Short mmCIF file of C-alpha atoms in Angstrom, two decimals:
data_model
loop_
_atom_site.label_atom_id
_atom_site.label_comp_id
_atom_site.label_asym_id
_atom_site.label_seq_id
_atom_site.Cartn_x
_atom_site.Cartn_y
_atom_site.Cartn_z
CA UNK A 273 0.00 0.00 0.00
CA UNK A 274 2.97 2.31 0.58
CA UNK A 275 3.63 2.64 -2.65
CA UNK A 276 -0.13 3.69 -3.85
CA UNK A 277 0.60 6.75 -1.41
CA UNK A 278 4.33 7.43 -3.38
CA UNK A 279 2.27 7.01 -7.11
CA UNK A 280 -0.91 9.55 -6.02
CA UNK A 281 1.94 11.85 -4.61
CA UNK A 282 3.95 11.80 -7.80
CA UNK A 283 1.05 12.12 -9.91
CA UNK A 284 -0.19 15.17 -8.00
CA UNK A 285 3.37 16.84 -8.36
CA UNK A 286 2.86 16.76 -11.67
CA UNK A 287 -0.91 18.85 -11.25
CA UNK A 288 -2.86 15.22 -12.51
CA UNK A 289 -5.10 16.37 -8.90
CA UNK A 290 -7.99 13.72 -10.99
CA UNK A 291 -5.82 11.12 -10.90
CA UNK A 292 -4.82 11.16 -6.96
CA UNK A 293 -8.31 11.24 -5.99
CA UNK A 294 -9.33 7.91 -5.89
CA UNK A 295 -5.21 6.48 -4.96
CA UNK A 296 -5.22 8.68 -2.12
CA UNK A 297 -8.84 7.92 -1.07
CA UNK A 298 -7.52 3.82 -1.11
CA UNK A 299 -4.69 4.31 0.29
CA UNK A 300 -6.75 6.51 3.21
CA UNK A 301 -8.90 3.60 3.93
CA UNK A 302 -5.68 0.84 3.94
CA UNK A 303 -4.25 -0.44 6.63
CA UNK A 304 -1.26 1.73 6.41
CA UNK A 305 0.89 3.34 8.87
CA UNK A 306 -1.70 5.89 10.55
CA UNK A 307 0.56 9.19 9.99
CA UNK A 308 1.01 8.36 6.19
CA UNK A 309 -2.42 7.49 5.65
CA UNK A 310 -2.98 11.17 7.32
CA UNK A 311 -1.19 12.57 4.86
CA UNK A 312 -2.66 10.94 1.70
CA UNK A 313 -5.82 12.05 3.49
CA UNK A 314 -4.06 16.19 3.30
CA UNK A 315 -3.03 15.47 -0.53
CA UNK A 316 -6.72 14.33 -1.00
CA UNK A 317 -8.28 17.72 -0.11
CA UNK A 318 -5.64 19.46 -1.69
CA UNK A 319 -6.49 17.66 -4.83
CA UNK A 320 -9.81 18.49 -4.04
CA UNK A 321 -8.91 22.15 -3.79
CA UNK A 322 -7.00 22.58 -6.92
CA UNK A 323 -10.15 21.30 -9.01
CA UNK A 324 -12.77 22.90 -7.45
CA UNK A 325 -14.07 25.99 -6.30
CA UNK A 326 -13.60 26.64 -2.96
CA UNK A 327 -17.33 26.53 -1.65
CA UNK A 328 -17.65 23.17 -3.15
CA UNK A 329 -14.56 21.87 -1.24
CA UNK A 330 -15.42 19.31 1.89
CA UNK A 331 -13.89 19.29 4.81
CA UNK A 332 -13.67 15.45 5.14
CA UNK A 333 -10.45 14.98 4.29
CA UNK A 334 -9.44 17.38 6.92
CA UNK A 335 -11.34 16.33 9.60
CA UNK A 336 -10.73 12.59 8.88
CA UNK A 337 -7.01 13.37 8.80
CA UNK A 338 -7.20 15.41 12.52
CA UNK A 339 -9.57 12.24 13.87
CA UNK A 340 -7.01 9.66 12.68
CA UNK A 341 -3.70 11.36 13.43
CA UNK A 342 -4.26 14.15 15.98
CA UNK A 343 -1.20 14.33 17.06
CA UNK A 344 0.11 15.96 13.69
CA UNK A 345 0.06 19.41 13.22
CA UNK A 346 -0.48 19.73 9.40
CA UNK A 347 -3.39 17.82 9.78
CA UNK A 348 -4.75 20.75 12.01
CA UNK A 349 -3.45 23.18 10.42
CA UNK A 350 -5.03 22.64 6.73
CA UNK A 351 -8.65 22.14 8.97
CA UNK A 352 -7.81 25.52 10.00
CA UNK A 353 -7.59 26.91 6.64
CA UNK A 354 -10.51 25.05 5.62
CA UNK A 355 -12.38 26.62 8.17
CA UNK A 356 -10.60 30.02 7.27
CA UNK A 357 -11.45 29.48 3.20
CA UNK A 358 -15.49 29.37 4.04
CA UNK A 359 -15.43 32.14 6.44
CA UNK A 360 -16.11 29.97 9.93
CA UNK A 361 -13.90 31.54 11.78
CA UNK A 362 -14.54 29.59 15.49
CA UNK A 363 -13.92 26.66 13.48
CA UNK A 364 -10.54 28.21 12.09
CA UNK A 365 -9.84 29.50 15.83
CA UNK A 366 -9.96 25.91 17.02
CA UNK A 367 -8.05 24.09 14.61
CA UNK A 368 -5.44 26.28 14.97
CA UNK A 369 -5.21 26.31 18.92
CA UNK A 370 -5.46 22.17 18.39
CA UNK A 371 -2.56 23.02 16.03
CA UNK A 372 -0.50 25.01 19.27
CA UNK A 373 -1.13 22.58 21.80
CA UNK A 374 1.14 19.97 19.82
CA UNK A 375 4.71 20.31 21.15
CA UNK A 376 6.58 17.66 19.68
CA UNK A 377 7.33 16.25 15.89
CA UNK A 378 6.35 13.03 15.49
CA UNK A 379 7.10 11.46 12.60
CA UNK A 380 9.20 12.17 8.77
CA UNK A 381 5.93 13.94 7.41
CA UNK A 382 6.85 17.08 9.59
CA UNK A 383 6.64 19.84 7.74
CA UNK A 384 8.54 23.37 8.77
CA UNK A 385 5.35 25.97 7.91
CA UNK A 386 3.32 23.57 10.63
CA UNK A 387 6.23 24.70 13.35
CA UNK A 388 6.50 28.27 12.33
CA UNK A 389 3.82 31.75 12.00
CA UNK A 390 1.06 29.83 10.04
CA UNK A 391 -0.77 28.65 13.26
CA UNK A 392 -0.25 32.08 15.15
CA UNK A 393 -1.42 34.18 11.62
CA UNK A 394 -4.44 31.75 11.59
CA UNK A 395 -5.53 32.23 15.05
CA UNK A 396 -5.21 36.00 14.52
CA UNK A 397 -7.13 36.31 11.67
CA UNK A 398 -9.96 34.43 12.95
CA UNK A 399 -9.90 36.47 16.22
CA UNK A 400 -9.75 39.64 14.26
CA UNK A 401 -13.37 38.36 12.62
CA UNK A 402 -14.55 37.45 15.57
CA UNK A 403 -13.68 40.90 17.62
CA UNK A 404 -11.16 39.45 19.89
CA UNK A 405 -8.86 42.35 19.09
CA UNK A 406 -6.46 41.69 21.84
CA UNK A 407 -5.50 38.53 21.14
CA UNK A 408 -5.44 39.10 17.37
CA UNK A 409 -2.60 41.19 17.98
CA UNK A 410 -1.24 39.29 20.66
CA UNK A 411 -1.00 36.24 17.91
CA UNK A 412 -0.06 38.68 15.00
CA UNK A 413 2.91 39.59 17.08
CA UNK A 414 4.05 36.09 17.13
CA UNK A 415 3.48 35.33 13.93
CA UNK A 416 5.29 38.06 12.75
CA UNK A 417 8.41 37.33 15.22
CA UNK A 418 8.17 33.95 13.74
CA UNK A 419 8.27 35.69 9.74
CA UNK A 420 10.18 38.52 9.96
CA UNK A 421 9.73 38.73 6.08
CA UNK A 422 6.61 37.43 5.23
CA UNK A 423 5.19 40.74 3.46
CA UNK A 424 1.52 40.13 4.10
CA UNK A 425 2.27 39.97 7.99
CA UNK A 426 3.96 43.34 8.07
#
């Protein structure tokens, strides 16, 4: 099954996001190592995402990958920007705390924009929209200590 995941990933690389649907939806429901199955789960929605408009994206994928690997930040972290993408912005204020209280990298699939601003920019957005001005700055801060040179953050 390992290599179904490798194929789907390969294929997507190369934009084929029609393809990797269904080899990243098998491979999701294998037997698989849990954190790899989490991430063909990630590659499904973005697959999703790059073929559809936004409104017509589910949040399955997401949610199945944060249910079956919650230990994972990228898994909470894309949830989040779900969330963030149709406008629910407690949603996107959860995920992205989930995303915090995860202190330590558990497996290869680590990726570094789960460990740096993204989760801090994400939880000050959504507590901009939802008129929790302190702590929108209070996060903004920290995601801009975190990206010094991320333009959008300055």
């Amino acid at each position: 099954m390992r290599i179904l995941h490798y194929f789907a990933r390969e294929l997507f690389y190369r934009g084929r996001w029609a393809e990797t649907i269904p080899l990243f939806d098998r491979h999701a429901r294998s037997d698989a190592w849990v954190d790899e199955r989490a991430e063909s789960l990630l590659y499904l929605g973005a697959a999703y995402r790059a073929l559809l408009p936004i409104d017509d994206v589910s949040a399955r994928p997401y949610v199945q990958a944060a249910v079956l690997a919650p230990w994972r930040r990228e898994c909470w972290i894309r949830l989040a920007e779900w969330h963030m993408d149709h406008e629910n912005w407690n949603g996107c204020l959860d995920a992205a705390h989930q995303t915090l209280a995860i202190t330590e990298r558990s497996s290869y699939f680590n990726q570094p924009w789960a460990w740096g601003a993204r989760p801090y920019d994400l939880i000050a957005l959504a507590s901009h929209y939802l008129g929790r001005q302190a702590d929108a700055i209070r996060y903004g801060e920290q995601a801009c200590e975190l990206a010094p040179d991320a333009a959008r953050l300055r």
